[in-house]
Coordinates of N, CA and C in Angstrom, one line a residue:
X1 N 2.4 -12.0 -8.7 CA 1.3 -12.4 -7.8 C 0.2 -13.0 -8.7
X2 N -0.1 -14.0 -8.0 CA -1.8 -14.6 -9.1 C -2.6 -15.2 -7.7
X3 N -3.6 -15.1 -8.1 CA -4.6 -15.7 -7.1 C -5.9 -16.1 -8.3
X4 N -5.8 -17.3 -8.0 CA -7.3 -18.1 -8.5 C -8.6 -18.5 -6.9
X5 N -9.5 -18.0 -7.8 CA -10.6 -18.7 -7.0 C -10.8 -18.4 -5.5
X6 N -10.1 -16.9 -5.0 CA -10.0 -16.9 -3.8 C -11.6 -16.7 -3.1
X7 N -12.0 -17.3 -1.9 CA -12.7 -17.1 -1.2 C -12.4 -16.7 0.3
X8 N -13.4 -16.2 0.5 CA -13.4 -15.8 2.6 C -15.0 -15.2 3.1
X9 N -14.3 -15.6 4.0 CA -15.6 -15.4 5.1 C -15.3 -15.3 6.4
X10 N -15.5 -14.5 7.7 CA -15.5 -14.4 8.6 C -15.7 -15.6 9.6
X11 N -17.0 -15.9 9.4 CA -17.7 -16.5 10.4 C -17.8 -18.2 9.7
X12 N -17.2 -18.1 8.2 CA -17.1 -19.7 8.1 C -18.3 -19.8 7.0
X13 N -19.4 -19.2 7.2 CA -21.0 -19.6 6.2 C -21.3 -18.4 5.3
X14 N -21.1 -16.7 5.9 CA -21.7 -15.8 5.2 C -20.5 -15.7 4.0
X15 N -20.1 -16.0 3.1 CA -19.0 -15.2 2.1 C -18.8 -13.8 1.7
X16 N -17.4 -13.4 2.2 CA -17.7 -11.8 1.7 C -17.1 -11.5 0.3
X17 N -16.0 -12.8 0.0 CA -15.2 -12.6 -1.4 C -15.6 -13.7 -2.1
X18 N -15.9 -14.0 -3.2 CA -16.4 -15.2 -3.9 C -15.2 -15.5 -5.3
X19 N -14.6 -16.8 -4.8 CA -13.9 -17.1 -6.1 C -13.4 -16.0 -6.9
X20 N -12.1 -15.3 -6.3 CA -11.8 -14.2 -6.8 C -10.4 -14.4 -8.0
X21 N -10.4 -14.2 -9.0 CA -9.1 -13.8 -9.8 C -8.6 -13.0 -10.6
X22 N -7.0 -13.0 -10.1 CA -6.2 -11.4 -10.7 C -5.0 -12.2 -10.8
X23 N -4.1 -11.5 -11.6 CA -2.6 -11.4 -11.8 C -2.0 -11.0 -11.7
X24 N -1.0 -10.0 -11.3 CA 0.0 -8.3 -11.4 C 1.7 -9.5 -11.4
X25 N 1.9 -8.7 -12.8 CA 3.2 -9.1 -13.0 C 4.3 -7.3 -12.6
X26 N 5.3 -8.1 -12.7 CA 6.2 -7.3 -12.5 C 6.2 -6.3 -13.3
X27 N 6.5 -4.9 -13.1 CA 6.3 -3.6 -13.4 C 5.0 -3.4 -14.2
X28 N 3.9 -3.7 -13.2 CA 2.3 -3.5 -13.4 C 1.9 -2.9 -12.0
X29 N 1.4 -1.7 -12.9 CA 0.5 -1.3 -11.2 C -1.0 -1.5 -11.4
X30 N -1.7 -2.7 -11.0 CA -2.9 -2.8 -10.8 C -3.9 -2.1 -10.0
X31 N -5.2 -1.5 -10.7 CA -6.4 -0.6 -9.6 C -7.3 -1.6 -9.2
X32 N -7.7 -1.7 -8.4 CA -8.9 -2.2 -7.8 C -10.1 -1.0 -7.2
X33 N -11.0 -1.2 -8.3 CA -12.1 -0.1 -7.5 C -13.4 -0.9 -6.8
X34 N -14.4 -0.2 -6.5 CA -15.3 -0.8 -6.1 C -16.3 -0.3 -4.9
X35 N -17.7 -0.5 -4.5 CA -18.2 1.0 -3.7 C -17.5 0.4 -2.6
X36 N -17.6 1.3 -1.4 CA -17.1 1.1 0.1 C -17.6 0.2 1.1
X37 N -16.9 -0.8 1.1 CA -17.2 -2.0 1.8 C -17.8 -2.8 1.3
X38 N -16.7 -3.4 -0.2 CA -17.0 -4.4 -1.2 C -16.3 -5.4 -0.1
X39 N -15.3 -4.9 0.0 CA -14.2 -5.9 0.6 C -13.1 -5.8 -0.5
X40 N -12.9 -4.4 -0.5 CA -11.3 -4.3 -1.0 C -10.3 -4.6 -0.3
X41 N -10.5 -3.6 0.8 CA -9.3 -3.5 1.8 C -9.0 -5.2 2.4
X42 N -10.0 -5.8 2.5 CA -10.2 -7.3 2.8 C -9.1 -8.1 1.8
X43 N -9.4 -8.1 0.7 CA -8.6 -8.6 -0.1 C -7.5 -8.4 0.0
X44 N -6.7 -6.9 0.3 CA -5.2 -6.6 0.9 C -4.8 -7.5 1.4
X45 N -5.7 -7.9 2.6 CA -5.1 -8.3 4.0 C -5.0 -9.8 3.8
X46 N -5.9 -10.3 2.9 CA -5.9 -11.7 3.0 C -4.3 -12.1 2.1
X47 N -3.9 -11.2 0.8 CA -2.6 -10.9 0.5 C -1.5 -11.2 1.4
X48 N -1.8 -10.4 2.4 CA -0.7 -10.4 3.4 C -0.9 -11.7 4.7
X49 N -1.9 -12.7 4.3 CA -2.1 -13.0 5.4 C -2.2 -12.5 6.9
X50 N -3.1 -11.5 6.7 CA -3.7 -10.9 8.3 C -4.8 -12.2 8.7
X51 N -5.6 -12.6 7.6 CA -6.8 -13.7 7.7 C -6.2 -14.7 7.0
X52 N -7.2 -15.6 6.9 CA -6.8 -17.2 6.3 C -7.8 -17.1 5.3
X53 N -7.6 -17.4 3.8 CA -8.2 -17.4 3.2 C -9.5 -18.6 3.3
X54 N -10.9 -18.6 3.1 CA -11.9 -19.5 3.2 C -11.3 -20.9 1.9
X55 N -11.1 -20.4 0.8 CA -10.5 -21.0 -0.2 C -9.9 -20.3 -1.4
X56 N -9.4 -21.2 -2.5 CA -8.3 -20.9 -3.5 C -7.2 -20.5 -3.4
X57 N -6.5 -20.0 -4.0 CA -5.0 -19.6 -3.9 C -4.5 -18.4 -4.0
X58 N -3.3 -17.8 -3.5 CA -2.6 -16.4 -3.6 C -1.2 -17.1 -3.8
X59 N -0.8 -17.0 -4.8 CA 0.9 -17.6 -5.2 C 1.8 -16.2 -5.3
X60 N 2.8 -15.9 -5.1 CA 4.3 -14.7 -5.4 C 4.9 -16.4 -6.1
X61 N 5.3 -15.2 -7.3 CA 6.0 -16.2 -8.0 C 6.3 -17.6 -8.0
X62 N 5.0 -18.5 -7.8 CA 4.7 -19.5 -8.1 C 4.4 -20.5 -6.8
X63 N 4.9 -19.5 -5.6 CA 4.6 -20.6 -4.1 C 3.8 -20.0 -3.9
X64 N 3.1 -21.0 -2.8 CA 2.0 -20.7 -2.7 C 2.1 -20.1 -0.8
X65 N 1.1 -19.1 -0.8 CA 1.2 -18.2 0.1 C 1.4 -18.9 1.7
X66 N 0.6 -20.2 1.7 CA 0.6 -21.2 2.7 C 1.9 -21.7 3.0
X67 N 2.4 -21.6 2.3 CA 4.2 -21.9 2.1 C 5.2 -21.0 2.4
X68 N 4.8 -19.7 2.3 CA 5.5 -18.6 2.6 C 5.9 -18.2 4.1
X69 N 6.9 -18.6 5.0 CA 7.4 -18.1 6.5 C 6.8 -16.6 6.4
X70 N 5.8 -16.3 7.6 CA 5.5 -14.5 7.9 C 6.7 -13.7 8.0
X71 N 8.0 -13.9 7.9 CA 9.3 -12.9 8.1 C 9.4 -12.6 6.5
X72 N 9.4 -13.9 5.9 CA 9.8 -13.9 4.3 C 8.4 -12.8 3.6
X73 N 6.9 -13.3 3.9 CA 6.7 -12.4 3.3 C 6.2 -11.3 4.1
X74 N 6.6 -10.3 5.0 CA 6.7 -9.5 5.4 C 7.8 -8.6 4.8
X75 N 9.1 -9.7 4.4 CA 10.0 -9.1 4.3 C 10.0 -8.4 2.6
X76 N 9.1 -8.6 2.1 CA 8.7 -8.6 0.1 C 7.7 -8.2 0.0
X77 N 6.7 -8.0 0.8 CA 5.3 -7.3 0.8 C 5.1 -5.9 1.7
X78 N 5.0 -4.9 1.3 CA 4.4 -3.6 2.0 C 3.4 -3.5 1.6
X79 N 2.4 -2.9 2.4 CA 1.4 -2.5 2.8 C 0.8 -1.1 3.3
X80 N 0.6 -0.3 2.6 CA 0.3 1.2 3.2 C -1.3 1.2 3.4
X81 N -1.8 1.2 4.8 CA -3.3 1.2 4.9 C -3.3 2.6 4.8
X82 N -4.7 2.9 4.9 CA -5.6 4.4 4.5 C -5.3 5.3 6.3
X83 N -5.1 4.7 7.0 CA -4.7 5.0 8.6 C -3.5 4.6 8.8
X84 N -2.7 5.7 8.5 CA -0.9 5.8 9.2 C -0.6 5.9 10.6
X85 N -0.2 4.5 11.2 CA 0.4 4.4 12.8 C 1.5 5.2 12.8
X86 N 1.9 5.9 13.4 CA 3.1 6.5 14.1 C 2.9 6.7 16.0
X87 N 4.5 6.5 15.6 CA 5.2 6.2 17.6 C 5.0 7.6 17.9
X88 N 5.5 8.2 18.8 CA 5.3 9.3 20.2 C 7.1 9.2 19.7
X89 N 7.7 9.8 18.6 CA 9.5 9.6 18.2 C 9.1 10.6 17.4
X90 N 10.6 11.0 16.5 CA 10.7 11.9 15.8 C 10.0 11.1 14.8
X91 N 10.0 12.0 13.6 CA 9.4 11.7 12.0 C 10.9 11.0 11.7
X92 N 12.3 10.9 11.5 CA 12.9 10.0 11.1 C 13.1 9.1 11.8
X93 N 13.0 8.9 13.2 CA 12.6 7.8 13.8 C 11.6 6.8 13.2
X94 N 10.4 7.4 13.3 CA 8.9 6.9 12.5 C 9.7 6.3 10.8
X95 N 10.6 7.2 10.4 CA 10.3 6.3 9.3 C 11.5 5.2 9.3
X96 N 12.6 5.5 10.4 CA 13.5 4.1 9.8 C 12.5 2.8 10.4
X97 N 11.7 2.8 11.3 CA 10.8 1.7 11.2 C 10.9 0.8 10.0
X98 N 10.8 1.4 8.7 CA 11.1 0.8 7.7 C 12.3 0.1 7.1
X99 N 13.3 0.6 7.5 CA 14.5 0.2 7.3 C 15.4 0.8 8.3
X100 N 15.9 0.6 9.0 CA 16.7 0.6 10.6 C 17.9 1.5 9.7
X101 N 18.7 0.6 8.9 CA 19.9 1.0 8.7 C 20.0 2.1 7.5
X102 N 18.8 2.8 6.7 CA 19.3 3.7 6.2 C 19.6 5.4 6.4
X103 N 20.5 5.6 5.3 CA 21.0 6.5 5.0 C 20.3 8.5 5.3
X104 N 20.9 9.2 5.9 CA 19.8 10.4 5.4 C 19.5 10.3 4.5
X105 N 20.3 10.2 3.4 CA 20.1 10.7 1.9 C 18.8 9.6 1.4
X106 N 18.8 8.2 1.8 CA 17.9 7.7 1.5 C 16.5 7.9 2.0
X107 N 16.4 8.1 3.0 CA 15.4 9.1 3.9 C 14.7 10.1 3.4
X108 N 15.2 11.2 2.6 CA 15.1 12.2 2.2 C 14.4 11.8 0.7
X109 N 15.2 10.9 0.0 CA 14.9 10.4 -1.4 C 13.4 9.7 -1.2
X110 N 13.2 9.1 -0.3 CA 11.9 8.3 0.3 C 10.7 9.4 0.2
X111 N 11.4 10.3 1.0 CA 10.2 11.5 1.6 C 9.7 12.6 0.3
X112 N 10.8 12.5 -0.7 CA 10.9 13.2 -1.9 C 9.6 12.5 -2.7
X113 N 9.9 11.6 -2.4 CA 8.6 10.6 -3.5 C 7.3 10.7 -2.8
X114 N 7.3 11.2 -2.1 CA 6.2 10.5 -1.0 C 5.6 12.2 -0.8
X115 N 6.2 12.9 -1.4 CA 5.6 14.5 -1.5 C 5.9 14.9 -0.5
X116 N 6.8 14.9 1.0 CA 6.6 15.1 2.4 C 7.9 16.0 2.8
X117 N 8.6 16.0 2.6 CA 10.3 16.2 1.9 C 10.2 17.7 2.4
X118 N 9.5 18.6 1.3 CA 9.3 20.0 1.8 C 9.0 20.6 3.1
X119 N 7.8 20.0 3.5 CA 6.9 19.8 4.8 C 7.6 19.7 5.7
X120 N 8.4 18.3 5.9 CA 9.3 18.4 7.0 C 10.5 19.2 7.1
X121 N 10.8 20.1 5.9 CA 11.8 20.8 6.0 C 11.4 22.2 6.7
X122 N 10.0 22.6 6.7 CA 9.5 23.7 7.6 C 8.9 23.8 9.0
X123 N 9.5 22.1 9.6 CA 9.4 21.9 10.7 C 10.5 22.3 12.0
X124 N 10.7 22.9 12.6 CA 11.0 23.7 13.6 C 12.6 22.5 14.3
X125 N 12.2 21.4 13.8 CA 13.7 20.4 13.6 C 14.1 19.4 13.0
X126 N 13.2 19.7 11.8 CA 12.9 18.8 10.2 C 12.5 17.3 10.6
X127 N 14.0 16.7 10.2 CA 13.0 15.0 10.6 C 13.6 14.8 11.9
X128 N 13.7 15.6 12.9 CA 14.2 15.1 14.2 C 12.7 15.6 15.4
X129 N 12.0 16.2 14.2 CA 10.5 17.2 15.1 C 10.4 15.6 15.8
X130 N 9.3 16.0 16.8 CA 8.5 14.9 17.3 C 7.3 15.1 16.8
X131 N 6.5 14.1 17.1 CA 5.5 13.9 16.1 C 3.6 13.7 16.8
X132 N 4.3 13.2 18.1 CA 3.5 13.5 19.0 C 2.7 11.9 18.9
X133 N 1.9 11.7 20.2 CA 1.4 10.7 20.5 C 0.2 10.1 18.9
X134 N 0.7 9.0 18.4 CA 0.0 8.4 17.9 C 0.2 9.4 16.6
X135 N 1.3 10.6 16.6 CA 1.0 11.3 15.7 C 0.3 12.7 15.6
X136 N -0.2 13.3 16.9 CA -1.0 13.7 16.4 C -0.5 15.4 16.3
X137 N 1.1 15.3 15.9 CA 1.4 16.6 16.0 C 0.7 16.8 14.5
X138 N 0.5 15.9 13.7 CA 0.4 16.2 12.3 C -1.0 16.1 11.9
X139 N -1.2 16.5 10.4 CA -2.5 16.0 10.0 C -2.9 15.1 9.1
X140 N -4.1 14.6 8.7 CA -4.3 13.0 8.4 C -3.6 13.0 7.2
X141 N -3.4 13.9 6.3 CA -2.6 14.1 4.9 C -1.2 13.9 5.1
X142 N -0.4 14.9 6.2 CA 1.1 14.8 6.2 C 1.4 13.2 7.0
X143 N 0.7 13.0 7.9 CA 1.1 11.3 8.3 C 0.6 10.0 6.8
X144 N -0.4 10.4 6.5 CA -0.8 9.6 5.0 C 0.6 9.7 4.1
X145 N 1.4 10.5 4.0 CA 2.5 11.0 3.3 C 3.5 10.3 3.8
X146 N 3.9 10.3 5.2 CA 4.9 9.8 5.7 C 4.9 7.8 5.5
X147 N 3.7 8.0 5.6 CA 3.4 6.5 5.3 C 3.9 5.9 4.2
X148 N 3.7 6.8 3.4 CA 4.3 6.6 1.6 C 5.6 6.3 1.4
X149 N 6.2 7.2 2.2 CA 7.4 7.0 2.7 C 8.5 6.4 3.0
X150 N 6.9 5.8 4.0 CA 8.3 4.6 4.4 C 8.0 2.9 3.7
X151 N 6.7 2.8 3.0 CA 6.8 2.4 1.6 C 8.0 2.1 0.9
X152 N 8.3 3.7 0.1 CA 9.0 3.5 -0.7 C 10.8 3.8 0.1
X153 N 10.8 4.1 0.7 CA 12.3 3.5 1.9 C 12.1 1.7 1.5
X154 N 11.5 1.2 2.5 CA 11.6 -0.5 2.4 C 11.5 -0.6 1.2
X155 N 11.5 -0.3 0.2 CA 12.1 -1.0 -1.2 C 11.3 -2.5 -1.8
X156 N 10.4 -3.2 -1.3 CA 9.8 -4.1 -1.1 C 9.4 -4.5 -2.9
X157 N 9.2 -5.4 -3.4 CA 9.2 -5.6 -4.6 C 7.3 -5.6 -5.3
X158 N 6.5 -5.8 -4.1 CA 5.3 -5.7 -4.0 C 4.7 -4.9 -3.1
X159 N 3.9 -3.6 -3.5 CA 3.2 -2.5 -2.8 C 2.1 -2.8 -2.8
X160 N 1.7 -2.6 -1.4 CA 0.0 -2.4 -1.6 C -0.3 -1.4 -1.1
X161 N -1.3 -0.6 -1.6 CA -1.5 0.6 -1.3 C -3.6 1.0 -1.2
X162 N -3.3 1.0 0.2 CA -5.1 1.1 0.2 C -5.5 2.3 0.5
X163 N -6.1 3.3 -0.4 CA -6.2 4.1 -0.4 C -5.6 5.3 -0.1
X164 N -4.3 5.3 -0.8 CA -3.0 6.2 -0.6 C -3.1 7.7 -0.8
X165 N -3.9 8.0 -1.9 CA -4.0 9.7 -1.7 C -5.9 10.1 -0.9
X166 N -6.5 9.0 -0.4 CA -7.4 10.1 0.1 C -7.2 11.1 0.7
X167 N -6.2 11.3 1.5 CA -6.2 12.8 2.3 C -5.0 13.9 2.0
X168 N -4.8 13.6 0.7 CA -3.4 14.5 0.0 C -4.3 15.2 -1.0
X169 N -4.7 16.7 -1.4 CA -4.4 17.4 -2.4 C -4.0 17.0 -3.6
X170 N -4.6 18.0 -4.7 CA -4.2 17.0 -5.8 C -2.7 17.4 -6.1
X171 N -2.1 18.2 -5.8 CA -0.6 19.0 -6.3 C 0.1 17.5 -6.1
X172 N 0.1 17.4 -4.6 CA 0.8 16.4 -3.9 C 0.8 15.0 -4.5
X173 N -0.9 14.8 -4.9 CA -1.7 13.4 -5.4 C -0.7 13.6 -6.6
X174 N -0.4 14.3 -7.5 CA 0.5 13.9 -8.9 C 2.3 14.0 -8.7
X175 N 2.4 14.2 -7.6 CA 3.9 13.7 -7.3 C 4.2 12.5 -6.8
X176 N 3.2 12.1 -5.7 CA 3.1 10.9 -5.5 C 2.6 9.8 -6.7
X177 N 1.8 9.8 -7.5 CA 2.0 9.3 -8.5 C 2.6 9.0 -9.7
X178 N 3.5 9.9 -9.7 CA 4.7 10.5 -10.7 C 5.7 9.1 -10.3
X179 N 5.9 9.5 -9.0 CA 6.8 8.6 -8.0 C 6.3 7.3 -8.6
X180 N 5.1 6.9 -8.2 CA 4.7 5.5 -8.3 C 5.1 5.1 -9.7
X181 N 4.3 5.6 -11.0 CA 5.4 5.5 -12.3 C 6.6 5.1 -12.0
X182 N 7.4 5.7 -11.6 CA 8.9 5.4 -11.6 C 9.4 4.8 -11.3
X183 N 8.8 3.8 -10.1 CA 9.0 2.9 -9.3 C 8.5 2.0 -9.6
X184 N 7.2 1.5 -10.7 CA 6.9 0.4 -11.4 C 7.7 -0.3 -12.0
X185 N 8.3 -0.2 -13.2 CA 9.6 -1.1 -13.6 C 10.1 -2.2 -12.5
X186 N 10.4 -1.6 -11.3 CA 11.2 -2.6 -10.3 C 10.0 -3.3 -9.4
X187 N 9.0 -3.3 -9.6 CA 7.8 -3.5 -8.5 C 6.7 -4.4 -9.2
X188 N 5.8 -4.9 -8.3 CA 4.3 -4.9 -8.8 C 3.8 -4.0 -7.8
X189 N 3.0 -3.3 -7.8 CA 1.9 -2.2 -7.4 C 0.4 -3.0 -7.5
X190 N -0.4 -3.1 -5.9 CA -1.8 -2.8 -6.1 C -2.3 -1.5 -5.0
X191 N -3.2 -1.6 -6.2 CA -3.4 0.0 -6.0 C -4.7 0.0 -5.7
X192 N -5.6 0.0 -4.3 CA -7.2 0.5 -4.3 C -6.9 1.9 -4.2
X193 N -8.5 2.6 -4.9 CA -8.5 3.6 -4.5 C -10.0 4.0 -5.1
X194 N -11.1 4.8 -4.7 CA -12.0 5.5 -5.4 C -11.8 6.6 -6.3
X195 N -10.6 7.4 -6.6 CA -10.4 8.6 -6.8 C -10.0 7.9 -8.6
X196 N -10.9 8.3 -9.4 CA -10.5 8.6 -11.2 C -9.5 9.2 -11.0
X197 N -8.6 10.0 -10.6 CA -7.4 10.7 -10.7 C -6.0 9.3 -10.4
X198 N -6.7 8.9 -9.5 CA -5.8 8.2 -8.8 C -5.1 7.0 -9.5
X199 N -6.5 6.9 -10.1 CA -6.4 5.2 -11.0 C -6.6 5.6 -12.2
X200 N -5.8 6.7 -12.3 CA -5.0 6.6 -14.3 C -4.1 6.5 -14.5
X201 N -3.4 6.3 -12.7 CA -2.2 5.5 -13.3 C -2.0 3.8 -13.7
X202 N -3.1 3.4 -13.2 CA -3.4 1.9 -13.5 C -2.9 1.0 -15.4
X203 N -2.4 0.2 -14.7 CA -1.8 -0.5 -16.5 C -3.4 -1.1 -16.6
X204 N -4.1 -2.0 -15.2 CA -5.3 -2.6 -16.0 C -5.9 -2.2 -14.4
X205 N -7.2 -2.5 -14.3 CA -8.3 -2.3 -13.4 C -9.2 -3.2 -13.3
X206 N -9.3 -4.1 -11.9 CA -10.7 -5.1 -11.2 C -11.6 -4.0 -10.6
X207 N -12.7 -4.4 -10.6 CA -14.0 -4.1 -10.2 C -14.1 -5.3 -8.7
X208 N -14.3 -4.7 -7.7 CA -14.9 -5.9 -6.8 C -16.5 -5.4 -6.5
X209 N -17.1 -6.1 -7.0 CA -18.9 -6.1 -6.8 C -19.4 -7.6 -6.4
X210 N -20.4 -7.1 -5.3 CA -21.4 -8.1 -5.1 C -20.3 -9.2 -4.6
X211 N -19.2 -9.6 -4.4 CA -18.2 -10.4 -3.8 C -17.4 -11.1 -4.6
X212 N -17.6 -10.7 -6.0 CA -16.7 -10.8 -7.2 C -15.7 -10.0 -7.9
X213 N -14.8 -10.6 -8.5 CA -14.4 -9.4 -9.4 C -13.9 -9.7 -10.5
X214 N -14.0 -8.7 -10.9 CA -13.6 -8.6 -12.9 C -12.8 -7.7 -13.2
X215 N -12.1 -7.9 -13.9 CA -11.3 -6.9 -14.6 C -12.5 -5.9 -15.9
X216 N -11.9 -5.1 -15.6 CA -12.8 -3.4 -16.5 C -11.8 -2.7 -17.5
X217 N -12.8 -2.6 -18.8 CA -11.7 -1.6 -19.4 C -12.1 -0.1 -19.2
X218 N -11.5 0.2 -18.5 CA -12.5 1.9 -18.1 C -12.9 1.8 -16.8
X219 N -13.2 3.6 -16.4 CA -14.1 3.3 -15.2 C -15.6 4.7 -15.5

């Protein structure tokens, strides 16, 4: 991934991101910090094309994102927002969402990483429980988990991860990060998060301030 010079704006005049640039090569997990409502999460999405960038560029390996069909990159980009959607279905239903055709065992390997694995094994019909409207058999930590989940199920070569352990404990927070290690080699990782814990696992770290950003040695 590289992005030169990105800008955006809502409304066309106010700018919320100014001429932004980063680069995450393969097996780098990049942090992005910054206070709350720099326009982190913003930046995600303009990644994924939810918005149209105002200007400059977002290239995956050297096309440029305006060029990329929404199936293709949908089909190479995940996305774990800070708010996990889940159906009114079981929890293994919720998570082949991610991948239709896998395996228990892959399922289980998913949920293993994702710290959730145990949890749903002390559920009353493990991953066949229901989960309840919108979710709400669960709490904002165990669906934050499931999310992870199905993450690392889709296998996707590029993670984004916006704010992945706010609502997990720290036990949890260093297995899910354990995971993340392990799964860098095959990946690029961006990683926002507020949490110093979170972002030591960072190879390097942007700052987004004031509608810029810079890379930091430290935080």
């Amino acid at each position: 991934l590289r992005v030169r010079d990105l800008s955006f704006s809502y409304d066309g005049q106010a700018p919320v991101l100014r001429e932004l640039c980063m680069h995450a090569a393969k097996g780098e997990i990049i942090g992005i910090v910054g206070e709350s409502g720099c326009g982190k999460s913003t930046f995600l999405k303009l990644l994924l094309r939810f918005w149209q960038k105002t200007g400059g560029d977002i290239a995956y390996n050297d096309t440029d994102i305006d060029g990329i069909n929404t199936d293709s990159l949908l089909d190479n980009v995940t996305m774990v927002s800070q708010s996990t959607y889940l159906f009114d279905e079981s929890i293994e239903e919720n998570l082949r969402i991610a991948k239709p055709g896998a395996t228990q065992e892959e399922l289980e390997s998913a949920c293993r990483m994702a710290a959730v694995h145990d949890f749903i094994l002390t559920l009353p019909d493990g991953y066949r429980t229901q989960v309840g409207a919108l979710g709400d058999h669960l709490s904002a930590g165990e669906k934050q988990r499931i999310g992870l989940a199905r993450a690392f199920l889709r296998g996707s070569e590029l993670i984004l991860l916006d704010e992945p352990t706010s609502n997990v404990d720290s036990i949890n927070e260093g297995i899910i990060l354990r995971a993340l290690r392990q799964q860098k080699n095959k990946k690029s990782i961006i990683l926002v998060s507020h949490r110093a814990s979170t972002m030591a696992i960072a190879d390097r770290v942007y700052k987004v301030e004031n509608g810029k950003m810079k890379e930091v040695q430290g935080l």
